Amino acid sequence: MKRRGRGRGRAKERFDWALQKIVRSNTSGFKLLFLHVQVPDEDGFDDMDSLYASPEDFKNMKYRDRTRGLHLLEYFVNRCHEIGVACEAWIKKGDPKEVICHEVKRVQPDLLVVGSRGLGPFQRVFVGTVSEFCQKHAECPVISIKRRADETPQDPVDD
């Protein structure tokens, strides 16, 4: 299961890690489930600075919202089909912590793999982390794949 849209390159690294360390050559013994969680802006409106001059502009915005993260899920599904691993993928919108744990309860996976952004202690106190929340609340074992220190941006805004 995938947590959210930021860090798409790292998502591919987590995916490759899971294939190498968990699936290995036992491709018929697994079914991988991929979840992409879109995070709405705090005000609930993602395109506040956009200009809308026609009904078509709103259609384009809705289409863009639906396709965010879709290319990443497409990559995962295509890769799974190439190597013969059964899979499913879907997109949900909301707070990643809540959505992931809700979906874990709904689909009951054997294992949840999430990435870790590598927040510092100060940031963790105020922001909290999705991976820590999932480790405490998901109703299955959770593996959190840490980011290397050299991959962590100096400014969390860049993450």
PDB file of C-alpha atoms in Angstrom:
ATOM      1  CA  MET A   1       0.000   0.000   0.000  1.00  0.00           C
ATOM      2  CA  LYS A   2       1.233   3.428  -0.809  1.00  0.00           C
ATOM      3  CA  ARG A   3       0.739   6.400   1.403  1.00  0.00           C
ATOM      4  CA  ARG A   4       0.638   9.687  -0.512  1.00  0.00           C
ATOM      5  CA  GLY A   5       1.676  11.676  -3.530  1.00  0.00           C
ATOM      6  CA  ARG A   6       4.840  13.437  -2.466  1.00  0.00           C
ATOM      7  CA  GLY A   7       8.116  11.672  -3.105  1.00  0.00           C
ATOM      8  CA  ARG A   8       7.093   9.677  -6.138  1.00  0.00           C
ATOM      9  CA  GLY A   9      10.721   8.687  -6.826  1.00  0.00           C
ATOM     10  CA  ARG A  10      10.970   7.284  -3.318  1.00  0.00           C
ATOM     11  CA  ALA A  11       7.729   5.385  -3.872  1.00  0.00           C
ATOM     12  CA  LYS A  12       9.390   3.551  -6.748  1.00  0.00           C
ATOM     13  CA  GLU A  13      12.376   2.797  -4.507  1.00  0.00           C
ATOM     14  CA  ARG A  14      10.047   1.387  -1.812  1.00  0.00           C
ATOM     15  CA  PHE A  15       8.297  -0.676  -4.460  1.00  0.00           C
ATOM     16  CA  ASP A  16      11.597  -2.066  -5.750  1.00  0.00           C
ATOM     17  CA  TRP A  17      12.679  -2.779  -2.161  1.00  0.00           C
ATOM     18  CA  ALA A  18       9.492  -4.767  -1.524  1.00  0.00           C
ATOM     19  CA  LEU A  19      10.002  -6.757  -4.715  1.00  0.00           C
ATOM     20  CA  GLN A  20      13.632  -7.557  -3.872  1.00  0.00           C
ATOM     21  CA  LYS A  21      13.260  -8.243  -0.145  1.00  0.00           C
ATOM     22  CA  ILE A  22       9.767  -9.686   0.184  1.00  0.00           C
ATOM     23  CA  VAL A  23       8.513 -11.052  -3.137  1.00  0.00           C
ATOM     24  CA  ARG A  24      11.924 -12.157  -4.456  1.00  0.00           C
ATOM     25  CA  SER A  25      11.288 -14.934  -6.986  1.00  0.00           C
ATOM     26  CA  ASN A  26       7.995 -16.136  -5.466  1.00  0.00           C
ATOM     27  CA  THR A  27       5.873 -14.013  -7.786  1.00  0.00           C
ATOM     28  CA  SER A  28       2.859 -16.340  -7.722  1.00  0.00           C
ATOM     29  CA  GLY A  29       2.724 -16.286  -3.915  1.00  0.00           C
ATOM     30  CA  PHE A  30       1.835 -12.606  -3.600  1.00  0.00           C
ATOM     31  CA  LYS A  31      -0.866 -10.128  -4.425  1.00  0.00           C
ATOM     32  CA  LEU A  32       0.295  -6.543  -4.035  1.00  0.00           C
ATOM     33  CA  LEU A  33      -2.189  -3.791  -3.175  1.00  0.00           C
ATOM     34  CA  PHE A  34      -1.268  -0.187  -3.967  1.00  0.00           C
ATOM     35  CA  LEU A  35      -3.009   2.745  -2.341  1.00  0.00           C
ATOM     36  CA  HIS A  36      -2.344   6.340  -3.314  1.00  0.00           C
ATOM     37  CA  VAL A  37      -3.778   8.909  -0.900  1.00  0.00           C
ATOM     38  CA  GLN A  38      -4.370  12.398  -2.239  1.00  0.00           C
ATOM     39  CA  VAL A  39      -4.074  15.040   0.448  1.00  0.00           C
ATOM     40  CA  PRO A  40      -6.477  17.961   0.020  1.00  0.00           C
ATOM     41  CA  ASP A  41      -5.301  21.417   1.051  1.00  0.00           C
ATOM     42  CA  GLU A  42      -6.201  22.405   4.603  1.00  0.00           C
ATOM     43  CA  ASP A  43      -8.920  24.699   3.294  1.00  0.00           C
ATOM     44  CA  GLY A  44     -10.311  21.822   1.256  1.00  0.00           C
ATOM     45  CA  PHE A  45      -9.660  23.535  -2.064  1.00  0.00           C
ATOM     46  CA  ASP A  46      -6.566  22.436  -3.961  1.00  0.00           C
ATOM     47  CA  ASP A  47      -6.462  25.085  -6.690  1.00  0.00           C
ATOM     48  CA  MET A  48      -6.891  28.353  -4.820  1.00  0.00           C
ATOM     49  CA  ASP A  49      -4.547  30.341  -7.071  1.00  0.00           C
ATOM     50  CA  SER A  50      -6.027  29.044 -10.315  1.00  0.00           C
ATOM     51  CA  LEU A  51      -8.097  31.150 -12.700  1.00  0.00           C
ATOM     52  CA  TYR A  52     -11.346  29.725 -14.066  1.00  0.00           C
ATOM     53  CA  ALA A  53     -12.876  31.410 -17.096  1.00  0.00           C
ATOM     54  CA  SER A  54     -15.093  28.666 -18.490  1.00  0.00           C
ATOM     55  CA  PRO A  55     -16.885  25.450 -17.534  1.00  0.00           C
ATOM     56  CA  GLU A  56     -14.090  23.605 -19.336  1.00  0.00           C
ATOM     57  CA  ASP A  57     -11.593  24.950 -16.783  1.00  0.00           C
ATOM     58  CA  PHE A  58     -13.509  23.201 -14.001  1.00  0.00           C
ATOM     59  CA  LYS A  59     -13.672  19.961 -15.982  1.00  0.00           C
ATOM     60  CA  ASN A  60      -9.908  20.135 -16.500  1.00  0.00           C
ATOM     61  CA  MET A  61      -9.350  20.719 -12.781  1.00  0.00           C
ATOM     62  CA  LYS A  62     -11.504  17.721 -11.849  1.00  0.00           C
ATOM     63  CA  TYR A  63      -9.700  15.560 -14.404  1.00  0.00           C
ATOM     64  CA  ARG A  64      -6.295  16.669 -13.083  1.00  0.00           C
ATOM     65  CA  ASP A  65      -7.366  15.878  -9.515  1.00  0.00           C
ATOM     66  CA  ARG A  66      -8.413  12.359 -10.517  1.00  0.00           C
ATOM     67  CA  THR A  67      -5.183  11.661 -12.377  1.00  0.00           C
ATOM     68  CA  ARG A  68      -2.777  12.809  -9.646  1.00  0.00           C
ATOM     69  CA  GLY A  69      -0.863   9.756  -8.635  1.00  0.00           C
ATOM     70  CA  LEU A  70      -2.387   7.701 -11.419  1.00  0.00           C
ATOM     71  CA  HIS A  71       0.869   7.498 -13.391  1.00  0.00           C
ATOM     72  CA  LEU A  72       2.628   6.097 -10.318  1.00  0.00           C
ATOM     73  CA  LEU A  73      -0.016   3.417  -9.809  1.00  0.00           C
ATOM     74  CA  GLU A  74       0.159   2.653 -13.523  1.00  0.00           C
ATOM     75  CA  TYR A  75       3.918   2.091 -13.176  1.00  0.00           C
ATOM     76  CA  PHE A  76       3.389  -0.315 -10.251  1.00  0.00           C
ATOM     77  CA  VAL A  77       0.634  -2.279 -12.003  1.00  0.00           C
ATOM     78  CA  ASN A  78       2.602  -2.518 -15.262  1.00  0.00           C
ATOM     79  CA  ARG A  79       5.719  -3.672 -13.419  1.00  0.00           C
ATOM     80  CA  CYS A  80       3.739  -6.307 -11.500  1.00  0.00           C
ATOM     81  CA  HIS A  81       2.239  -7.639 -14.718  1.00  0.00           C
ATOM     82  CA  GLU A  82       5.703  -7.790 -16.314  1.00  0.00           C
ATOM     83  CA  ILE A  83       6.997 -10.067 -13.551  1.00  0.00           C
ATOM     84  CA  GLY A  84       3.774 -12.013 -12.979  1.00  0.00           C
ATOM     85  CA  VAL A  85       2.656 -10.628  -9.597  1.00  0.00           C
ATOM     86  CA  ALA A  86      -1.086 -10.194  -9.034  1.00  0.00           C
ATOM     87  CA  CYS A  87      -2.003  -6.669  -7.950  1.00  0.00           C
ATOM     88  CA  GLU A  88      -4.702  -4.056  -7.421  1.00  0.00           C
ATOM     89  CA  ALA A  89      -4.386  -0.279  -7.160  1.00  0.00           C
ATOM     90  CA  TRP A  90      -6.714   2.520  -6.123  1.00  0.00           C
ATOM     91  CA  ILE A  91      -6.768   6.180  -5.118  1.00  0.00           C
ATOM     92  CA  LYS A  92      -8.441   7.712  -2.058  1.00  0.00           C
ATOM     93  CA  LYS A  93      -8.555  11.290  -0.829  1.00  0.00           C
ATOM     94  CA  GLY A  94      -8.085  12.465   2.749  1.00  0.00           C
ATOM     95  CA  ASP A  95      -5.706  12.338   5.689  1.00  0.00           C
ATOM     96  CA  PRO A  96      -3.147   9.627   4.816  1.00  0.00           C
ATOM     97  CA  LYS A  97      -3.005   8.351   8.404  1.00  0.00           C
ATOM     98  CA  GLU A  98      -6.739   7.792   8.616  1.00  0.00           C
ATOM     99  CA  VAL A  99      -7.220   6.596   5.041  1.00  0.00           C
ATOM    100  CA  ILE A 100      -4.424   4.028   5.190  1.00  0.00           C
ATOM    101  CA  CYS A 101      -5.623   2.553   8.482  1.00  0.00           C
ATOM    102  CA  HIS A 102      -9.228   2.481   7.229  1.00  0.00           C
ATOM    103  CA  GLU A 103      -8.171   0.701   4.039  1.00  0.00           C
ATOM    104  CA  VAL A 104      -6.043  -1.768   6.027  1.00  0.00           C
ATOM    105  CA  LYS A 105      -9.112  -2.618   8.087  1.00  0.00           C
ATOM    106  CA  ARG A 106     -11.209  -2.970   4.924  1.00  0.00           C
ATOM    107  CA  VAL A 107      -8.872  -5.117   2.781  1.00  0.00           C
ATOM    108  CA  GLN A 108      -7.036  -6.928   5.615  1.00  0.00           C
ATOM    109  CA  PRO A 109      -3.564  -7.278   4.061  1.00  0.00           C
ATOM    110  CA  ASP A 110      -0.966  -9.595   5.564  1.00  0.00           C
ATOM    111  CA  LEU A 111       1.585  -6.777   5.640  1.00  0.00           C
ATOM    112  CA  LEU A 112       1.692  -2.992   5.141  1.00  0.00           C
ATOM    113  CA  VAL A 113       4.786  -1.366   3.639  1.00  0.00           C
ATOM    114  CA  VAL A 114       5.072   2.409   4.047  1.00  0.00           C
ATOM    115  CA  GLY A 115       7.839   4.883   3.463  1.00  0.00           C
ATOM    116  CA  SER A 116       9.299   7.232   6.010  1.00  0.00           C
ATOM    117  CA  ARG A 117      10.065  10.832   5.035  1.00  0.00           C
ATOM    118  CA  GLY A 118      12.779  11.152   7.664  1.00  0.00           C
ATOM    119  CA  LEU A 119      11.345  14.059   9.635  1.00  0.00           C
ATOM    120  CA  GLY A 120      13.481  15.442  12.440  1.00  0.00           C
ATOM    121  CA  PRO A 121      12.393  15.173  16.082  1.00  0.00           C
ATOM    122  CA  PHE A 122      10.979  18.714  16.160  1.00  0.00           C
ATOM    123  CA  GLN A 123       8.919  18.131  13.013  1.00  0.00           C
ATOM    124  CA  ARG A 124       7.650  14.769  14.273  1.00  0.00           C
ATOM    125  CA  VAL A 125       6.303  16.382  17.449  1.00  0.00           C
ATOM    126  CA  PHE A 126       4.222  18.942  15.566  1.00  0.00           C
ATOM    127  CA  VAL A 127       3.437  17.131  12.341  1.00  0.00           C
ATOM    128  CA  GLY A 128       3.512  13.484  13.378  1.00  0.00           C
ATOM    129  CA  THR A 129       4.372  10.848  10.846  1.00  0.00           C
ATOM    130  CA  VAL A 130       2.172   8.617   8.784  1.00  0.00           C
ATOM    131  CA  SER A 131       4.481   5.644   9.286  1.00  0.00           C
ATOM    132  CA  GLU A 132       4.446   5.986  13.098  1.00  0.00           C
ATOM    133  CA  PHE A 133       0.672   6.344  13.122  1.00  0.00           C
ATOM    134  CA  CYS A 134       0.280   3.256  10.940  1.00  0.00           C
ATOM    135  CA  GLN A 135       2.646   1.251  13.128  1.00  0.00           C
ATOM    136  CA  LYS A 136       0.479   2.063  16.148  1.00  0.00           C
ATOM    137  CA  HIS A 137      -2.971   1.777  14.592  1.00  0.00           C
ATOM    138  CA  ALA A 138      -2.918  -0.507  11.527  1.00  0.00           C
ATOM    139  CA  GLU A 139      -4.412  -3.922  12.123  1.00  0.00           C
ATOM    140  CA  CYS A 140      -1.521  -5.790  10.498  1.00  0.00           C
ATOM    141  CA  PRO A 141       2.280  -5.878  10.706  1.00  0.00           C
ATOM    142  CA  VAL A 142       3.894  -2.712   9.295  1.00  0.00           C
ATOM    143  CA  ILE A 143       7.288  -2.310   7.656  1.00  0.00           C
ATOM    144  CA  SER A 144       8.527   1.266   7.419  1.00  0.00           C
ATOM    145  CA  ILE A 145      11.274   1.847   4.869  1.00  0.00           C
ATOM    146  CA  LYS A 146      13.500   4.668   6.045  1.00  0.00           C
ATOM    147  CA  ARG A 147      14.937   7.259   3.750  1.00  0.00           C
ATOM    148  CA  ARG A 148      18.710   7.624   3.632  1.00  0.00           C
ATOM    149  CA  ALA A 149      19.961  10.724   5.454  1.00  0.00           C
ATOM    150  CA  ASP A 150      21.370  12.194   2.233  1.00  0.00           C
ATOM    151  CA  GLU A 151      17.880  12.042   0.648  1.00  0.00           C
ATOM    152  CA  THR A 152      16.265  14.232   3.309  1.00  0.00           C
ATOM    153  CA  PRO A 153      15.816  17.849   2.186  1.00  0.00           C
ATOM    154  CA  GLN A 154      17.071  20.588   4.506  1.00  0.00           C
ATOM    155  CA  ASP A 155      13.718  22.351   4.363  1.00  0.00           C
ATOM    156  CA  PRO A 156      10.617  20.175   4.937  1.00  0.00           C
ATOM    157  CA  VAL A 157       8.715  22.398   2.509  1.00  0.00           C
ATOM    158  CA  ASP A 158      10.831  20.850  -0.261  1.00  0.00           C
ATOM    159  CA  ASP A 159       9.641  17.362   0.683  1.00  0.00           C
TER     160      ASP A 159
END
